[in-house]
Short mmCIF file of C-alpha atoms in Angstrom, two decimals:
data_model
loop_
_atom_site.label_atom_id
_atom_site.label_comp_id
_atom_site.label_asym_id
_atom_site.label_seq_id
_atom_site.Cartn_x
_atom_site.Cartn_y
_atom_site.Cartn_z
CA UNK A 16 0.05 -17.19 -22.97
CA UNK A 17 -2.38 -14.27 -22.26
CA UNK A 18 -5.12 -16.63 -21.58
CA UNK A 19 -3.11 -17.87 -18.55
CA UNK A 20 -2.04 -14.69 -17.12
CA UNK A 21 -3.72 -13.90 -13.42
CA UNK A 22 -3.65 -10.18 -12.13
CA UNK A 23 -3.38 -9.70 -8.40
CA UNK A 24 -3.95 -6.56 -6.16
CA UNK A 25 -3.19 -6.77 -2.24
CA UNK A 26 -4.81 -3.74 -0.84
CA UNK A 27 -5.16 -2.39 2.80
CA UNK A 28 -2.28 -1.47 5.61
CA UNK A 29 0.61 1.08 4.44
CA UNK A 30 3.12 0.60 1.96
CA UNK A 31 5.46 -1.65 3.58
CA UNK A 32 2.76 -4.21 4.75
CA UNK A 33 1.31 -4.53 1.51
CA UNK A 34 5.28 -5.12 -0.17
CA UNK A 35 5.52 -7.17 2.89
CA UNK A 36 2.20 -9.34 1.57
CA UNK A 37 3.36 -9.01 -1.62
CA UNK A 38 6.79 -10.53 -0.91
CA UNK A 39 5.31 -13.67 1.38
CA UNK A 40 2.69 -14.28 -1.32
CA UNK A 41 5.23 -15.02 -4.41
CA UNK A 42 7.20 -17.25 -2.19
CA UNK A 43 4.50 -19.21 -1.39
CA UNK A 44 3.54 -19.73 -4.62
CA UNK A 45 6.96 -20.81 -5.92
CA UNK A 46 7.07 -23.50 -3.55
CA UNK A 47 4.16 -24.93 -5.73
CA UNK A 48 4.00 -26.30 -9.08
CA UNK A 49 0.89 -24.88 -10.00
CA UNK A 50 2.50 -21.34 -11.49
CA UNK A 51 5.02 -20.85 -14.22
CA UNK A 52 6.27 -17.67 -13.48
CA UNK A 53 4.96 -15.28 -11.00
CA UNK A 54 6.49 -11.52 -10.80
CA UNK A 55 6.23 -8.73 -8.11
CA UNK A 56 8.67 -6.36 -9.51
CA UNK A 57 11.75 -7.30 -7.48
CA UNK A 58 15.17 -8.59 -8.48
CA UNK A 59 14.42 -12.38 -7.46
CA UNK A 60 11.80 -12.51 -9.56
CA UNK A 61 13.32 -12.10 -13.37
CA UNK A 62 15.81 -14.80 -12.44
CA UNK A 63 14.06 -17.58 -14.41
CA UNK A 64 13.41 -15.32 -17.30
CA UNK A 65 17.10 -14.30 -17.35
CA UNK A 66 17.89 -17.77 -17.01
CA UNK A 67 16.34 -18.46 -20.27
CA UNK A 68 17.30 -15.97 -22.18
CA UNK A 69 21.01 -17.21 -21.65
CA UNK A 70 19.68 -21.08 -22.36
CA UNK A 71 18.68 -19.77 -25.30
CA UNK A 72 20.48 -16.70 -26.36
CA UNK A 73 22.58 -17.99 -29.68
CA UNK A 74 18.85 -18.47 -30.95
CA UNK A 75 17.31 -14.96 -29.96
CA UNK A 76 20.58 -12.85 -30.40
CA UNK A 77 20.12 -10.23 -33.05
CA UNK A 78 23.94 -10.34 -33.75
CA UNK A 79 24.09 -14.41 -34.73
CA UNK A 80 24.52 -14.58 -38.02
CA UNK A 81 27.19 -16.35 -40.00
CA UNK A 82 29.66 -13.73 -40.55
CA UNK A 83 29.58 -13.80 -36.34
CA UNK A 84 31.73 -17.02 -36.40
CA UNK A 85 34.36 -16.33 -38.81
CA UNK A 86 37.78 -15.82 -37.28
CA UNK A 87 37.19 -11.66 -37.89
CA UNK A 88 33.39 -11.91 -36.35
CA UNK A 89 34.90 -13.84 -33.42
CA UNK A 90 37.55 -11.93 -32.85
CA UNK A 91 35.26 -8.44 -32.83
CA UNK A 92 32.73 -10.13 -30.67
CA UNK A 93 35.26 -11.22 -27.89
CA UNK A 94 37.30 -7.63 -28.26
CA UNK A 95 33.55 -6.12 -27.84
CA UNK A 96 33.39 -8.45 -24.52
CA UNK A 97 36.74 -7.55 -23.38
CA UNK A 98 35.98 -3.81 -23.57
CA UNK A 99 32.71 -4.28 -21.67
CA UNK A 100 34.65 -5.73 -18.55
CA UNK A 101 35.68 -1.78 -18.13
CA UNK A 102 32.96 -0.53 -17.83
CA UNK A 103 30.24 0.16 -15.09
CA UNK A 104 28.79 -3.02 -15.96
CA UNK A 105 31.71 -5.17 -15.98
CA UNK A 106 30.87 -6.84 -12.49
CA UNK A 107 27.99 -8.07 -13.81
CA UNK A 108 29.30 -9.46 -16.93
CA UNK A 109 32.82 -10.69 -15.59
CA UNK A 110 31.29 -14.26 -14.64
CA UNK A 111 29.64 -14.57 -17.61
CA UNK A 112 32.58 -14.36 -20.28
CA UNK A 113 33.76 -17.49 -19.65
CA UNK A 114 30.44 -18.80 -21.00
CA UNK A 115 29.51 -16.14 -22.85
CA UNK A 116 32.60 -14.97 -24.70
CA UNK A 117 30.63 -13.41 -27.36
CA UNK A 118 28.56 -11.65 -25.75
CA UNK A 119 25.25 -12.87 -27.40
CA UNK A 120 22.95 -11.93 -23.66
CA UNK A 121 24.35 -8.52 -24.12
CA UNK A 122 23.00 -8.10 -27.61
CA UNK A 123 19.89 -9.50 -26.90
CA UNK A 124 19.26 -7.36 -24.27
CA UNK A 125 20.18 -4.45 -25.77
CA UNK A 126 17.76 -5.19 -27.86
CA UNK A 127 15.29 -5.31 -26.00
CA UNK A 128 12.95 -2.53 -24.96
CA UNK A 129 11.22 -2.05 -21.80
CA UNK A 130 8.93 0.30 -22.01
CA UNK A 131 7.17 1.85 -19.40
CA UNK A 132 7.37 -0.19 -15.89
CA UNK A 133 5.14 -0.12 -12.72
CA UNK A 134 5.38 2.05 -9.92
CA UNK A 135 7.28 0.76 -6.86
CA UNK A 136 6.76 1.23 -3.62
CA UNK A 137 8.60 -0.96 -0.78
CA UNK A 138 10.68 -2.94 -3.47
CA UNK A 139 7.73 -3.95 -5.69
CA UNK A 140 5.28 -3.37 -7.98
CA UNK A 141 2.67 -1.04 -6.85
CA UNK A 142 -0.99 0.65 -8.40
CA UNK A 143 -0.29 4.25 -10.06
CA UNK A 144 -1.99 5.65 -7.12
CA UNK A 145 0.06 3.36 -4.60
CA UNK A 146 -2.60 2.08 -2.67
CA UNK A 147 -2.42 -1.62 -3.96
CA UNK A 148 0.86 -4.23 -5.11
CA UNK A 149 0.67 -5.78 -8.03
CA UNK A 150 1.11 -9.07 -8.65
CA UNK A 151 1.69 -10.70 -12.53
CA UNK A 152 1.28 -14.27 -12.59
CA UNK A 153 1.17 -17.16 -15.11
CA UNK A 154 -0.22 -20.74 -14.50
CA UNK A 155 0.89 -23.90 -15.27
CA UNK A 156 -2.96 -24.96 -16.22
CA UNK A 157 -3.62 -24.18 -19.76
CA UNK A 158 -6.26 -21.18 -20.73
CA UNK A 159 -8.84 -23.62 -21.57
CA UNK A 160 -8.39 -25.94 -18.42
CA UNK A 161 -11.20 -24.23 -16.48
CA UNK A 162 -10.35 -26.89 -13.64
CA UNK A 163 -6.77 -26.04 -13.35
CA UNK A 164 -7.34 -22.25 -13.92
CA UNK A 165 -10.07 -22.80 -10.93
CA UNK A 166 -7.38 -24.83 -8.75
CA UNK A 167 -4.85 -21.87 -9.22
CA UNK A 168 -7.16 -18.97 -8.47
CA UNK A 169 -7.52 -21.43 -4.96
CA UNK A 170 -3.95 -21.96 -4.31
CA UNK A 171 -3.71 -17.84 -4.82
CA UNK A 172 -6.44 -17.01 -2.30
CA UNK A 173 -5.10 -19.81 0.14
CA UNK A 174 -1.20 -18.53 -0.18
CA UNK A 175 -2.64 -15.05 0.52
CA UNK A 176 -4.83 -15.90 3.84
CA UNK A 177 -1.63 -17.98 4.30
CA UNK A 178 0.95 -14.84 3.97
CA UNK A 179 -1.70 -12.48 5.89
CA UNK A 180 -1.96 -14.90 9.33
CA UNK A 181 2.02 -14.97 8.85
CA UNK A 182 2.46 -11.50 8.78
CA UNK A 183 -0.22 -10.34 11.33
CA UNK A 184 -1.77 -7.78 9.49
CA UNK A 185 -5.61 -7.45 9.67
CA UNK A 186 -7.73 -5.43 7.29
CA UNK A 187 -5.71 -6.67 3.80
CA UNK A 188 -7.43 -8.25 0.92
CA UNK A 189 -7.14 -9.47 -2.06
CA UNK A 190 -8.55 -9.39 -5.75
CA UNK A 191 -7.92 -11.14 -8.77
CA UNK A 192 -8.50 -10.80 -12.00
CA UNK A 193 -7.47 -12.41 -15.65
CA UNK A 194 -9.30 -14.46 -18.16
CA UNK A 195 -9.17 -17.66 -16.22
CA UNK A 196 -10.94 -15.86 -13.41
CA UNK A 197 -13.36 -14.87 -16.27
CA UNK A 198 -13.59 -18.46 -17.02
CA UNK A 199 -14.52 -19.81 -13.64
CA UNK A 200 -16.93 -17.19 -12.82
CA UNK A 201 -18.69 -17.50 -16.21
CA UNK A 202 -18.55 -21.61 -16.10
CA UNK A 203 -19.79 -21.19 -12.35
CA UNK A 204 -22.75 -18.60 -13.17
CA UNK A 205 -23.74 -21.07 -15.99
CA UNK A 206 -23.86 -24.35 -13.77
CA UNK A 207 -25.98 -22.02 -11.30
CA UNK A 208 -28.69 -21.04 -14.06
CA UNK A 209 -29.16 -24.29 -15.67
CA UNK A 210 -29.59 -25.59 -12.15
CA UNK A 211 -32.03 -22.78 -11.18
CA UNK A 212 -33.85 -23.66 -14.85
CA UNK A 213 -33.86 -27.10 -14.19
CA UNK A 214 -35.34 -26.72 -11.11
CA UNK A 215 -37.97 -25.06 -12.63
CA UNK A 216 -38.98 -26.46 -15.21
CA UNK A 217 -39.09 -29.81 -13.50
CA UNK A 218 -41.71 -28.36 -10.71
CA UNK A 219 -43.37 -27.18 -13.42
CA UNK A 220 -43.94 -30.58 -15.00
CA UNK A 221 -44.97 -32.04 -12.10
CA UNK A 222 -47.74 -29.27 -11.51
CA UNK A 223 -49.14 -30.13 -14.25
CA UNK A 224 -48.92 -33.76 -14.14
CA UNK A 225 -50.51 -33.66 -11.03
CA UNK A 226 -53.06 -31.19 -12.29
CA UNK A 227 -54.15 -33.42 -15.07
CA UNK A 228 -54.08 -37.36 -12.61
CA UNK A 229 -54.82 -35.49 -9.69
CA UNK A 230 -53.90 -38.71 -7.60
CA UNK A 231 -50.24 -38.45 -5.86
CA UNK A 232 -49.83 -42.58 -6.59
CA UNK A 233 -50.20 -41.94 -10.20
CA UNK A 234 -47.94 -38.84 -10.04
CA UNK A 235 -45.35 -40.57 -8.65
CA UNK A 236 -45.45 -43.72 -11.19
CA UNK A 237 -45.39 -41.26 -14.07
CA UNK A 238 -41.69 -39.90 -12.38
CA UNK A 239 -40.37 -43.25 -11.74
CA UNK A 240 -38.77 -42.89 -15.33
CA UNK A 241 -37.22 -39.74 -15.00
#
């Protein structure tokens, strides 16, 4: 998974242009198919993540076990639900007792830790010293797919001149970052040196080809194989 990850900084303008950029840019690139997930830090973002976790939550819920299904688990688990409803978050969780009467996305999110989170600044994620958003985004193309990984980083950089001439700012750019950016580059400065070396060594042959028949005719019958 790491190997697809793609960092992205928008930098230049204030605060609200750059959340602004930062906002355009990830809707852009969810109208594509060529990301699995991006994430900016706001609310929108998590919802296919969330999503999942409820597709899935009777197989990542720390409380599933098989004393959770006998009439006494059941009965605790739906009480548990029940009592949730009264509390702060119980507009959040009223719609999803009907399908989630045990409350298995509560337990697996309590069980999950956070950590530390990015600054904000205009509603998303921002650098610690708030001159840049952040932008945390995974690609459909696999690590090693060096042509899809190149593809994405070109859908990113297209999205983003797309999202600037939108927005009218002037002055913002953009860098990237990530092992598949590592990837290209590396792949890119390789073609260029075996080209350069090629080069080379083939004028090199033929100096000394023509050094030794010193006759162009010759010279060029001896290259008709190559």
């Amino acid at each position: 998974v790491v190997s697809r990850l793609l960092m992205i900084a928008i930098a230049g303008g204030d605060a609200d242009q750059r959340a602004t950029l930062s906002r355009n840019l990830r809707r852009l690139l969810e109208s594509g198919e060529s990301f699995a997930s991006i994430q900016n830090g706001e609310a929108g973002s998590h919802d296919a993540d969330r999503e999942f976790l409820f597709k899935h939550r009777y197989l990542l819920s720390p409380a599933v076990t098989p004393a959770r299904f006998t009439v006494d688990g059941l009965r605790s688990a739906i009480a548990n639900s029940i009592d949730l409803l009264a509390s702060p978050a119980g507009f959040v969780l009223k719609p999803l007792l009907t399908r989630d009467p045990t409350g298995e996305l509560v337990e697996l999110l309590g069980g999950l830790d956070a950590g530390s989170q990015p600054d904000m600044r205009g509603g998303v994620w921002a650098s610690r010293d708030g001159e840049r958003a952040m932008l945390l985004v995974q690609t459909g193309a696999l690590g090693s797919d060096t042509d899809g990984q190149e593809a994405a980083i070109k859908a990113i950089r297209d999205a983003f001149a797309a999202s600037v001439e939108t927005a009218g700012f002037s002055g913002a750019s953009i860098e990237i970052s990530g092992p598949g950016v590592f990837a290209v580059n590396a792949r890119a400065l390789i073609k260029e040196e075996v080209t350069r070396l090629s080069l080379i060594s083939s004028l090199t042959i033929i100096c000394v080809l023509f050094f030794v028949y010193r006759s162009p005719r010759l010279l060029t019958l001896g290259l008709l194989p190559v």
